[in-house]
PDB file of C-alpha atoms in Angstrom:
ATOM      1  CA  MET F   1       0.000   0.000   0.000  1.00 48.00           C
ATOM      2  CA  SER F   2       1.355   3.418  -0.909  1.00 50.00           C
ATOM      3  CA  GLY F   3       1.974   6.137   1.656  1.00 56.00           C
ATOM      4  CA  SER F   4      -0.933   8.241   0.419  1.00 57.00           C
ATOM      5  CA  SER F   5      -3.267   5.220   0.513  1.00 57.00           C
ATOM      6  CA  THR F   6      -2.161   4.425   4.053  1.00 63.00           C
ATOM      7  CA  ASN F   7      -2.729   8.064   4.995  1.00 67.00           C
ATOM      8  CA  PHE F   8      -6.245   7.931   3.639  1.00 72.00           C
ATOM      9  CA  ALA F   9      -7.012   4.593   5.297  1.00 91.00           C
ATOM     10  CA  ILE F  10      -5.880   5.705   8.745  1.00 95.00           C
ATOM     11  CA  ALA F  11      -7.709   9.034   8.463  1.00 95.00           C
ATOM     12  CA  ARG F  12     -10.873   7.234   7.330  1.00 96.00           C
ATOM     13  CA  GLN F  13     -10.704   4.588  10.045  1.00 96.00           C
ATOM     14  CA  LEU F  14      -9.938   7.198  12.688  1.00 97.00           C
ATOM     15  CA  LYS F  15     -12.967   9.239  11.631  1.00 97.00           C
ATOM     16  CA  GLN F  16     -15.192   6.161  11.753  1.00 97.00           C
ATOM     17  CA  VAL F  17     -14.038   5.384  15.291  1.00 98.00           C
ATOM     18  CA  CYS F  18     -14.472   9.015  16.388  1.00 98.00           C
ATOM     19  CA  ASP F  19     -18.001   9.056  14.937  1.00 98.00           C
ATOM     20  CA  LYS F  20     -18.856   5.865  16.828  1.00 98.00           C
ATOM     21  CA  VAL F  21     -17.395   7.303  20.044  1.00 98.00           C
ATOM     22  CA  GLN F  22     -19.609  10.383  19.704  1.00 97.00           C
ATOM     23  CA  ALA F  23     -22.693   8.300  18.881  1.00 97.00           C
ATOM     24  CA  ALA F  24     -22.104   6.010  21.858  1.00 97.00           C
ATOM     25  CA  ALA F  25     -21.640   9.017  24.149  1.00 97.00           C
ATOM     26  CA  ALA F  26     -24.944  10.447  22.932  1.00 97.00           C
ATOM     27  CA  ARG F  27     -26.701   7.205  23.906  1.00 96.00           C
ATOM     28  CA  ARG F  28     -25.543   7.444  27.518  1.00 95.00           C
ATOM     29  CA  PRO F  29     -28.079   8.305  30.209  1.00 93.00           C
ATOM     30  CA  GLN F  30     -28.237  11.920  31.286  1.00 94.00           C
ATOM     31  CA  HIS F  31     -26.216  11.440  34.480  1.00 92.00           C
ATOM     32  CA  LEU F  32     -23.256  10.277  32.364  1.00 93.00           C
ATOM     33  CA  GLN F  33     -23.345  13.190  29.946  1.00 93.00           C
ATOM     34  CA  TYR F  34     -20.895  15.299  31.956  1.00 92.00           C
ATOM     35  CA  SER F  35     -17.803  14.426  29.907  1.00 92.00           C
ATOM     36  CA  VAL F  36     -16.674  13.747  26.346  1.00 94.00           C
ATOM     37  CA  PRO F  37     -14.986  10.323  26.069  1.00 97.00           C
ATOM     38  CA  ARG F  38     -11.303  10.408  25.206  1.00 98.00           C
ATOM     39  CA  LEU F  39     -10.013   8.207  22.387  1.00 98.00           C
ATOM     40  CA  VAL F  40      -6.552   6.746  22.864  1.00 98.00           C
ATOM     41  CA  ALA F  41      -5.069   5.362  19.636  1.00 98.00           C
ATOM     42  CA  VAL F  42      -2.983   2.335  20.603  1.00 98.00           C
ATOM     43  CA  SER F  43       0.125   2.481  18.430  1.00 97.00           C
ATOM     44  CA  LYS F  44       1.910  -0.489  19.997  1.00 95.00           C
ATOM     45  CA  THR F  45       4.409  -1.956  17.470  1.00 94.00           C
ATOM     46  CA  LYS F  46       3.408   0.587  14.823  1.00 95.00           C
ATOM     47  CA  GLY F  47       6.045   2.721  13.140  1.00 95.00           C
ATOM     48  CA  THR F  48       6.496   6.410  13.800  1.00 96.00           C
ATOM     49  CA  ASP F  49       5.210   7.185  10.301  1.00 95.00           C
ATOM     50  CA  LEU F  50       1.774   5.800  11.207  1.00 96.00           C
ATOM     51  CA  VAL F  51       1.739   7.737  14.472  1.00 97.00           C
ATOM     52  CA  ILE F  52       2.437  10.915  12.501  1.00 97.00           C
ATOM     53  CA  GLU F  53      -0.305  10.075   9.983  1.00 96.00           C
ATOM     54  CA  ALA F  54      -2.847   9.614  12.771  1.00 97.00           C
ATOM     55  CA  TYR F  55      -1.638  12.825  14.409  1.00 98.00           C
ATOM     56  CA  ASN F  56      -2.046  14.704  11.123  1.00 97.00           C
ATOM     57  CA  ALA F  57      -5.604  13.345  10.950  1.00 97.00           C
ATOM     58  CA  GLY F  58      -6.358  15.009  14.278  1.00 97.00           C
ATOM     59  CA  GLN F  59      -5.512  12.339  16.874  1.00 98.00           C
ATOM     60  CA  ARG F  60      -3.583  13.546  19.927  1.00 98.00           C
ATOM     61  CA  HIS F  61      -3.702  10.767  22.545  1.00 98.00           C
ATOM     62  CA  PHE F  62      -1.631   7.635  21.846  1.00 98.00           C
ATOM     63  CA  GLY F  63      -1.137   4.501  23.945  1.00 98.00           C
ATOM     64  CA  GLU F  64       1.920   2.268  24.229  1.00 98.00           C
ATOM     65  CA  ASN F  65       2.462  -1.022  26.088  1.00 97.00           C
ATOM     66  CA  TYR F  66       6.248  -1.286  26.244  1.00 97.00           C
ATOM     67  CA  VAL F  67       8.553   1.137  28.023  1.00 98.00           C
ATOM     68  CA  VAL F  68      11.451   0.978  25.566  1.00 97.00           C
ATOM     69  CA  GLU F  69       9.189   1.341  22.538  1.00 98.00           C
ATOM     70  CA  LEU F  70       7.437   4.320  24.113  1.00 98.00           C
ATOM     71  CA  TYR F  71      10.766   5.889  25.058  1.00 98.00           C
ATOM     72  CA  GLU F  72      12.126   5.513  21.533  1.00 98.00           C
ATOM     73  CA  LYS F  73       8.984   6.767  19.790  1.00 98.00           C
ATOM     74  CA  SER F  74       8.533   9.745  22.087  1.00 98.00           C
ATOM     75  CA  ASN F  75      12.141  10.792  21.511  1.00 98.00           C
ATOM     76  CA  ASP F  76      12.017  10.251  17.749  1.00 98.00           C
ATOM     77  CA  ILE F  77      13.089  13.444  15.971  1.00 97.00           C
ATOM     78  CA  GLU F  78      10.280  13.313  13.416  1.00 97.00           C
ATOM     79  CA  ILE F  79       7.611  12.848  16.073  1.00 98.00           C
ATOM     80  CA  GLN F  80       9.067  15.661  18.149  1.00 97.00           C
ATOM     81  CA  ASP F  81       9.133  17.926  15.081  1.00 97.00           C
ATOM     82  CA  HIS F  82       5.678  17.080  13.713  1.00 97.00           C
ATOM     83  CA  CYS F  83       3.682  16.153  16.832  1.00 98.00           C
ATOM     84  CA  LYS F  84       4.214  18.992  19.298  1.00 97.00           C
ATOM     85  CA  ASP F  85       0.928  18.360  21.146  1.00 98.00           C
ATOM     86  CA  ILE F  86       1.074  14.576  21.301  1.00 98.00           C
ATOM     87  CA  LYS F  87      -0.008  13.001  24.604  1.00 98.00           C
ATOM     88  CA  TRP F  88       1.357   9.586  25.542  1.00 98.00           C
ATOM     89  CA  HIS F  89      -0.513   7.044  27.663  1.00 98.00           C
ATOM     90  CA  PHE F  90       1.363   4.076  29.092  1.00 98.00           C
ATOM     91  CA  ILE F  91      -1.067   1.153  29.171  1.00 98.00           C
ATOM     92  CA  GLY F  92       1.165  -1.893  29.668  1.00 97.00           C
ATOM     93  CA  ARG F  93       2.641  -3.705  32.616  1.00 96.00           C
ATOM     94  CA  LEU F  94       5.145  -1.473  34.402  1.00 98.00           C
ATOM     95  CA  GLN F  95       7.924  -3.015  36.468  1.00 96.00           C
ATOM     96  CA  ARG F  96       9.561  -0.898  39.132  1.00 97.00           C
ATOM     97  CA  ASN F  97      13.016  -1.228  37.585  1.00 97.00           C
ATOM     98  CA  LYS F  98      11.652   0.488  34.460  1.00 97.00           C
ATOM     99  CA  VAL F  99      10.290   3.516  36.305  1.00 98.00           C
ATOM    100  CA  PRO F 100      13.359   5.750  35.702  1.00 97.00           C
ATOM    101  CA  LYS F 101      13.136   5.127  31.949  1.00 98.00           C
ATOM    102  CA  ILE F 102       9.425   5.853  31.620  1.00 98.00           C
ATOM    103  CA  LEU F 103       9.757   9.072  33.598  1.00 98.00           C
ATOM    104  CA  GLU F 104      12.111  10.338  30.885  1.00 97.00           C
ATOM    105  CA  VAL F 105       9.359  10.132  28.249  1.00 98.00           C
ATOM    106  CA  PRO F 106       8.509  13.617  26.903  1.00 97.00           C
ATOM    107  CA  ASN F 107       4.801  14.525  26.700  1.00 98.00           C
ATOM    108  CA  LEU F 108       3.850  11.715  29.075  1.00 98.00           C
ATOM    109  CA  PHE F 109       0.158  12.304  29.788  1.00 98.00           C
ATOM    110  CA  VAL F 110      -0.691   9.429  32.132  1.00 98.00           C
ATOM    111  CA  ILE F 111       0.460   6.029  33.363  1.00 98.00           C
ATOM    112  CA  GLU F 112      -2.733   3.961  33.431  1.00 98.00           C
ATOM    113  CA  THR F 113      -1.417   0.777  35.032  1.00 98.00           C
ATOM    114  CA  VAL F 114      -0.476   1.464  38.658  1.00 98.00           C
ATOM    115  CA  ASP F 115      -1.504  -1.725  40.431  1.00 97.00           C
ATOM    116  CA  SER F 116       0.309  -1.635  43.777  1.00 98.00           C
ATOM    117  CA  GLU F 117       1.478   0.678  46.538  1.00 98.00           C
ATOM    118  CA  ARG F 118       5.090  -0.263  45.801  1.00 98.00           C
ATOM    119  CA  LEU F 119       4.793   0.852  42.190  1.00 98.00           C
ATOM    120  CA  ALA F 120       2.991   4.032  43.235  1.00 98.00           C
ATOM    121  CA  LYS F 121       5.790   4.809  45.700  1.00 98.00           C
ATOM    122  CA  ALA F 122       8.467   4.196  43.050  1.00 98.00           C
ATOM    123  CA  LEU F 123       6.729   6.575  40.641  1.00 98.00           C
ATOM    124  CA  ASN F 124       6.175   9.164  43.354  1.00 98.00           C
ATOM    125  CA  ASP F 125       9.799   9.062  44.523  1.00 98.00           C
ATOM    126  CA  GLY F 126      11.171   9.106  40.970  1.00 98.00           C
ATOM    127  CA  TRP F 127       8.999  11.999  39.856  1.00 98.00           C
ATOM    128  CA  GLY F 128       9.836  13.907  43.024  1.00 97.00           C
ATOM    129  CA  ARG F 129      13.551  13.580  42.350  1.00 97.00           C
ATOM    130  CA  LEU F 130      13.034  15.196  38.946  1.00 97.00           C
ATOM    131  CA  LYS F 131      11.622  18.286  40.735  1.00 94.00           C
ATOM    132  CA  LYS F 132       8.835  18.764  38.187  1.00 93.00           C
ATOM    133  CA  THR F 133       6.437  21.635  38.773  1.00 93.00           C
ATOM    134  CA  GLU F 134       3.422  19.540  37.761  1.00 97.00           C
ATOM    135  CA  THR F 135       2.340  16.212  39.254  1.00 98.00           C
ATOM    136  CA  LEU F 136       2.502  12.964  37.291  1.00 98.00           C
ATOM    137  CA  GLN F 137      -0.959  11.702  36.308  1.00 98.00           C
ATOM    138  CA  VAL F 138      -1.726   8.035  36.968  1.00 98.00           C
ATOM    139  CA  MET F 139      -4.634   5.613  37.043  1.00 98.00           C
ATOM    140  CA  ALA F 140      -5.107   2.628  39.314  1.00 98.00           C
ATOM    141  CA  GLN F 141      -5.442  -0.621  37.369  1.00 98.00           C
ATOM    142  CA  VAL F 142      -8.169  -2.971  38.594  1.00 97.00           C
ATOM    143  CA  ASN F 143      -8.467  -6.647  37.665  1.00 93.00           C
ATOM    144  CA  THR F 144     -12.229  -6.824  37.158  1.00 89.00           C
ATOM    145  CA  SER F 145     -12.216 -10.151  35.294  1.00 81.00           C
ATOM    146  CA  GLY F 146     -10.489 -12.063  38.080  1.00 80.00           C
ATOM    147  CA  GLU F 147      -8.203 -13.755  35.560  1.00 76.00           C
ATOM    148  CA  GLY F 148      -4.867 -14.754  37.040  1.00 73.00           C
ATOM    149  CA  ASN F 149      -2.908 -13.690  33.966  1.00 74.00           C
ATOM    150  CA  LYS F 150      -4.134 -10.099  34.235  1.00 82.00           C
ATOM    151  CA  ASN F 151      -2.408  -7.361  36.179  1.00 90.00           C
ATOM    152  CA  GLY F 152      -4.294  -5.037  38.473  1.00 95.00           C
ATOM    153  CA  CYS F 153      -5.320  -4.895  42.084  1.00 96.00           C
ATOM    154  CA  SER F 154      -8.468  -6.700  43.139  1.00 95.00           C
ATOM    155  CA  PRO F 155     -11.722  -4.700  43.302  1.00 95.00           C
ATOM    156  CA  GLN F 156     -11.673  -5.211  47.083  1.00 96.00           C
ATOM    157  CA  ASP F 157      -8.231  -3.585  47.393  1.00 97.00           C
ATOM    158  CA  THR F 158      -8.867  -0.625  45.093  1.00 98.00           C
ATOM    159  CA  THR F 159     -10.018   1.819  47.752  1.00 98.00           C
ATOM    160  CA  LYS F 160      -6.891   1.127  49.798  1.00 98.00           C
ATOM    161  CA  LEU F 161      -4.631   1.729  46.759  1.00 98.00           C
ATOM    162  CA  VAL F 162      -6.425   4.920  45.788  1.00 98.00           C
ATOM    163  CA  GLN F 163      -6.242   6.203  49.367  1.00 98.00           C
ATOM    164  CA  TYR F 164      -2.513   5.434  49.519  1.00 98.00           C
ATOM    165  CA  ILE F 165      -1.821   7.350  46.313  1.00 98.00           C
ATOM    166  CA  ARG F 166      -3.902  10.327  47.384  1.00 98.00           C
ATOM    167  CA  GLU F 167      -2.469  10.537  50.888  1.00 98.00           C
ATOM    168  CA  LYS F 168       1.108   9.252  50.591  1.00 98.00           C
ATOM    169  CA  CYS F 169       2.187  10.216  47.069  1.00 98.00           C
ATOM    170  CA  PRO F 170       2.230  14.021  46.694  1.00 98.00           C
ATOM    171  CA  SER F 171       4.183  13.933  43.417  1.00 98.00           C
ATOM    172  CA  ILE F 172       1.578  11.908  41.533  1.00 98.00           C
ATOM    173  CA  SER F 173      -2.064  12.631  40.883  1.00 98.00           C
ATOM    174  CA  LEU F 174      -4.627   9.848  40.541  1.00 98.00           C
ATOM    175  CA  ILE F 175      -7.126  10.737  37.822  1.00 98.00           C
ATOM    176  CA  GLY F 176      -9.012   7.493  37.340  1.00 98.00           C
ATOM    177  CA  LEU F 177      -9.404   3.719  37.351  1.00 98.00           C
ATOM    178  CA  MET F 178      -8.427   1.432  34.476  1.00 97.00           C
ATOM    179  CA  THR F 179      -9.279  -2.155  33.613  1.00 94.00           C
ATOM    180  CA  ILE F 180      -8.453  -4.647  30.878  1.00 86.00           C
ATOM    181  CA  GLY F 181     -11.411  -6.853  29.995  1.00 71.00           C
ATOM    182  CA  SER F 182     -11.389 -10.571  29.380  1.00 64.00           C
ATOM    183  CA  PHE F 183     -10.378 -11.937  25.993  1.00 55.00           C
ATOM    184  CA  ASP F 184     -13.984 -12.889  25.191  1.00 52.00           C
ATOM    185  CA  HIS F 185     -15.271 -10.212  22.821  1.00 52.00           C
ATOM    186  CA  ASP F 186     -18.861 -11.488  22.772  1.00 56.00           C
ATOM    187  CA  LEU F 187     -20.920  -8.675  24.272  1.00 55.00           C
ATOM    188  CA  ASN F 188     -23.809 -11.118  24.698  1.00 59.00           C
ATOM    189  CA  ASN F 189     -21.628 -12.850  27.286  1.00 54.00           C
ATOM    190  CA  GLN F 190     -23.011 -11.855  30.682  1.00 56.00           C
ATOM    191  CA  ASP F 191     -19.569 -12.106  32.327  1.00 56.00           C
ATOM    192  CA  LYS F 192     -18.242  -9.581  29.791  1.00 55.00           C
ATOM    193  CA  LYS F 193     -21.042  -7.160  30.610  1.00 58.00           C
ATOM    194  CA  ARG F 194     -20.449  -7.628  34.327  1.00 67.00           C
ATOM    195  CA  GLU F 195     -16.779  -6.670  33.893  1.00 69.00           C
ATOM    196  CA  LEU F 196     -17.717  -3.307  32.413  1.00 75.00           C
ATOM    197  CA  PHE F 197     -20.278  -2.607  35.111  1.00 83.00           C
ATOM    198  CA  SER F 198     -17.844  -3.872  37.748  1.00 90.00           C
ATOM    199  CA  LEU F 199     -15.433  -0.961  37.285  1.00 93.00           C
ATOM    200  CA  CYS F 200     -18.358   1.461  37.567  1.00 95.00           C
ATOM    201  CA  ALA F 201     -19.300  -0.199  40.857  1.00 95.00           C
ATOM    202  CA  VAL F 202     -15.696  -0.080  42.085  1.00 96.00           C
ATOM    203  CA  ARG F 203     -15.550   3.639  41.302  1.00 97.00           C
ATOM    204  CA  LYS F 204     -18.739   4.250  43.295  1.00 96.00           C
ATOM    205  CA  GLU F 205     -17.348   2.301  46.234  1.00 97.00           C
ATOM    206  CA  VAL F 206     -14.056   4.237  46.130  1.00 98.00           C
ATOM    207  CA  CYS F 207     -15.782   7.595  45.811  1.00 98.00           C
ATOM    208  CA  ASP F 208     -18.227   6.865  48.636  1.00 98.00           C
ATOM    209  CA  ALA F 209     -15.424   5.729  50.945  1.00 98.00           C
ATOM    210  CA  LEU F 210     -13.062   8.625  50.200  1.00 98.00           C
ATOM    211  CA  ASN F 211     -15.587  11.393  49.604  1.00 97.00           C
ATOM    212  CA  ILE F 212     -14.660  11.898  45.948  1.00 97.00           C
ATOM    213  CA  SER F 213     -17.084  13.009  43.255  1.00 96.00           C
ATOM    214  CA  GLU F 214     -17.540  10.283  40.638  1.00 96.00           C
ATOM    215  CA  LYS F 215     -17.115  12.985  38.010  1.00 96.00           C
ATOM    216  CA  ASP F 216     -13.554  13.503  39.266  1.00 97.00           C
ATOM    217  CA  LEU F 217     -12.506   9.875  38.805  1.00 98.00           C
ATOM    218  CA  GLU F 218     -12.195   8.697  35.210  1.00 98.00           C
ATOM    219  CA  LEU F 219     -12.934   5.201  33.930  1.00 97.00           C
ATOM    220  CA  SER F 220     -10.541   3.763  31.344  1.00 97.00           C
ATOM    221  CA  MET F 221     -12.192   0.694  29.848  1.00 95.00           C
ATOM    222  CA  GLY F 222     -13.091  -0.507  26.380  1.00 93.00           C
ATOM    223  CA  MET F 223     -10.964  -1.617  23.433  1.00 93.00           C
ATOM    224  CA  SER F 224     -11.602  -2.239  19.732  1.00 91.00           C
ATOM    225  CA  ALA F 225     -14.235  -4.945  20.281  1.00 89.00           C
ATOM    226  CA  ASP F 226     -16.258  -3.280  23.028  1.00 90.00           C
ATOM    227  CA  TYR F 227     -15.446   0.449  23.217  1.00 94.00           C
ATOM    228  CA  GLU F 228     -18.933   1.578  22.156  1.00 94.00           C
ATOM    229  CA  HIS F 229     -20.628  -0.446  24.883  1.00 92.00           C
ATOM    230  CA  ALA F 230     -18.011   0.654  27.414  1.00 94.00           C
ATOM    231  CA  ILE F 231     -18.776   4.295  26.643  1.00 96.00           C
ATOM    232  CA  GLU F 232     -22.510   3.674  26.983  1.00 94.00           C
ATOM    233  CA  VAL F 233     -22.043   2.394  30.540  1.00 93.00           C
ATOM    234  CA  GLY F 234     -19.680   5.179  31.607  1.00 94.00           C
ATOM    235  CA  SER F 235     -16.153   4.863  30.182  1.00 96.00           C
ATOM    236  CA  THR F 236     -14.399   8.204  29.795  1.00 97.00           C
ATOM    237  CA  ASN F 237     -11.259   6.796  28.130  1.00 98.00           C
ATOM    238  CA  VAL F 238     -11.211   4.052  25.468  1.00 98.00           C
ATOM    239  CA  ARG F 239      -8.121   2.376  23.999  1.00 97.00           C
ATOM    240  CA  VAL F 240      -8.489   1.420  20.345  1.00 97.00           C
ATOM    241  CA  GLY F 241      -5.671  -0.033  18.266  1.00 95.00           C
ATOM    242  CA  SER F 242      -6.324  -2.514  15.457  1.00 92.00           C
ATOM    243  CA  THR F 243      -9.545  -0.799  14.364  1.00 94.00           C
ATOM    244  CA  ILE F 244      -7.492   2.293  13.545  1.00 96.00           C
ATOM    245  CA  PHE F 245      -4.115   0.914  12.503  1.00 94.00           C
ATOM    246  CA  GLY F 246      -4.939  -2.628  11.400  1.00 86.00           C
ATOM    247  CA  ASP F 247      -3.152  -5.749  12.622  1.00 74.00           C
ATOM    248  CA  ARG F 248       0.207  -5.047  14.173  1.00 55.00           C
ATOM    249  CA  GLY F 249       3.575  -6.032  12.832  1.00 58.00           C
ATOM    250  CA  PRO F 250       6.719  -6.642  14.908  1.00 53.00           C
ATOM    251  CA  PRO F 251       8.265  -3.595  16.647  1.00 51.00           C
ATOM    252  CA  HIS F 252      11.558  -2.154  15.473  1.00 42.00           C
ATOM    253  CA  GLY F 253      12.280  -4.950  13.018  1.00 35.00           C
ATOM    254  CA  LYS F 254      11.803  -7.779  15.541  1.00 40.00           C
ATOM    255  CA  THR F 255      10.044 -10.987  14.609  1.00 33.00           C
ATOM    256  CA  ALA F 256       6.592 -11.066  16.117  1.00 37.00           C
ATOM    257  CA  PRO F 257       5.825 -14.162  18.183  1.00 36.00           C
ATOM    258  CA  ALA F 258       3.132 -16.433  16.794  1.00 34.00           C
ATOM    259  CA  GLY F 259      -0.305 -15.280  17.853  1.00 36.00           C
ATOM    260  CA  ALA F 260       0.838 -11.781  18.801  1.00 40.00           C
ATOM    261  CA  SER F 261      -1.909  -9.546  20.118  1.00 40.00           C
ATOM    262  CA  THR F 262      -3.611  -7.153  17.727  1.00 41.00           C
ATOM    263  CA  ASP F 263      -5.062  -4.823  20.328  1.00 55.00           C
ATOM    264  CA  SER F 264      -4.175  -3.057  23.543  1.00 47.00           C
ATOM    265  CA  GLY F 265      -3.687  -4.367  27.003  1.00 52.00           C
ATOM    266  CA  LYS F 266      -3.614  -8.133  26.534  1.00 47.00           C
ATOM    267  CA  ASP F 267      -0.763  -8.361  28.947  1.00 45.00           C
ATOM    268  CA  GLY F 268      -1.330 -11.968  29.902  1.00 41.00           C
ATOM    269  CA  SER F 269      -0.754 -13.575  26.488  1.00 44.00           C
ATOM    270  CA  ASP F 270       2.313 -15.673  25.763  1.00 44.00           C
ATOM    271  CA  ALA F 271       3.111 -13.323  22.888  1.00 44.00           C
ATOM    272  CA  ASN F 272       3.229 -10.306  25.131  1.00 50.00           C
ATOM    273  CA  LEU F 273       5.293 -12.128  27.734  1.00 48.00           C
ATOM    274  CA  LEU F 274       7.843 -12.777  25.005  1.00 51.00           C
ATOM    275  CA  MET F 275       7.680  -9.127  23.936  1.00 51.00           C
ATOM    276  CA  ASN F 276       8.328  -8.076  27.530  1.00 51.00           C
ATOM    277  CA  LYS F 277      11.393 -10.327  27.564  1.00 50.00           C
ATOM    278  CA  MET F 278      12.587  -8.629  24.368  1.00 48.00           C
ATOM    279  CA  GLU F 279      12.074  -5.266  26.038  1.00 52.00           C
ATOM    280  CA  SER F 280      14.080  -6.347  29.080  1.00 48.00           C
ATOM    281  CA  LEU F 281      16.945  -7.239  26.765  1.00 47.00           C
ATOM    282  CA  ASP F 282      16.616  -3.810  25.139  1.00 46.00           C
ATOM    283  CA  LEU F 283      16.822  -2.149  28.541  1.00 42.00           C
ATOM    284  CA  HIS F 284      19.983  -4.088  29.343  1.00 42.00           C
ATOM    285  CA  HIS F 285      21.431  -3.090  25.976  1.00 41.00           C
ATOM    286  CA  LEU F 286      20.654   0.558  26.656  1.00 39.00           C
ATOM    287  CA  ALA F 287      22.221   0.334  30.082  1.00 39.00           C
ATOM    288  CA  VAL F 288      25.539  -1.019  28.837  1.00 37.00           C
ATOM    289  CA  ASN F 289      25.939   1.117  25.730  1.00 37.00           C
TER     290      ASN F 289
END
């Protein structure tokens, strides 16, 4: 496909997704009409040229799953020259030893996957050492599906994590809750529906316990297969990848593992575990060169 054809395809697909986001928001009940849902284009394993094409089509928020890939893309000269207002979301598993690297990412908008007090403390301490004037925005990741291969704190522990961040971490600001749904994309599946409603219930429990307005705590849920329904039930932040960019290829010339994920957040798959191992090797390479 030529560059101009790719440009047109991404712009067209992005517009279709944006139109569906707006339509889904309009179908929400009145008490959920207080915010416009944010679309995060998941550019995991996509080249910088496609990020720039989506940016030129009007997209500003982009999501990445791997620290090294995000670091390299955000520091790419072309992206820095052409995408001055880009906003990066980190939506993958974050290990504490990778905190210093992710805090060096320019235009970092939010880290959506804080799932423990230890990780929150590492981010708070690291950001504090940088003596930034603004706080670092984060979300607490909640495992609403109960699947063992998913990251996130349990719904029962979410209030405790949110309270810890708000009271013990002055350098970071918690702006919402995030969840990654189960792999079953059938919206007729009652368990799938319960997952979406579960994060809404967790938010209500957190807000009631800590005297927070629900309007002040975002919900990041919904991916390519279910983002419209997620918006209808209250999501304020959806993460859409393959619907915009198509199936992903391997990052930075690496061979993609068989069965590699084609959308955001599937952190429990064997493919993504292998990709995380690749990233760890990249981090070691960066450290010794």
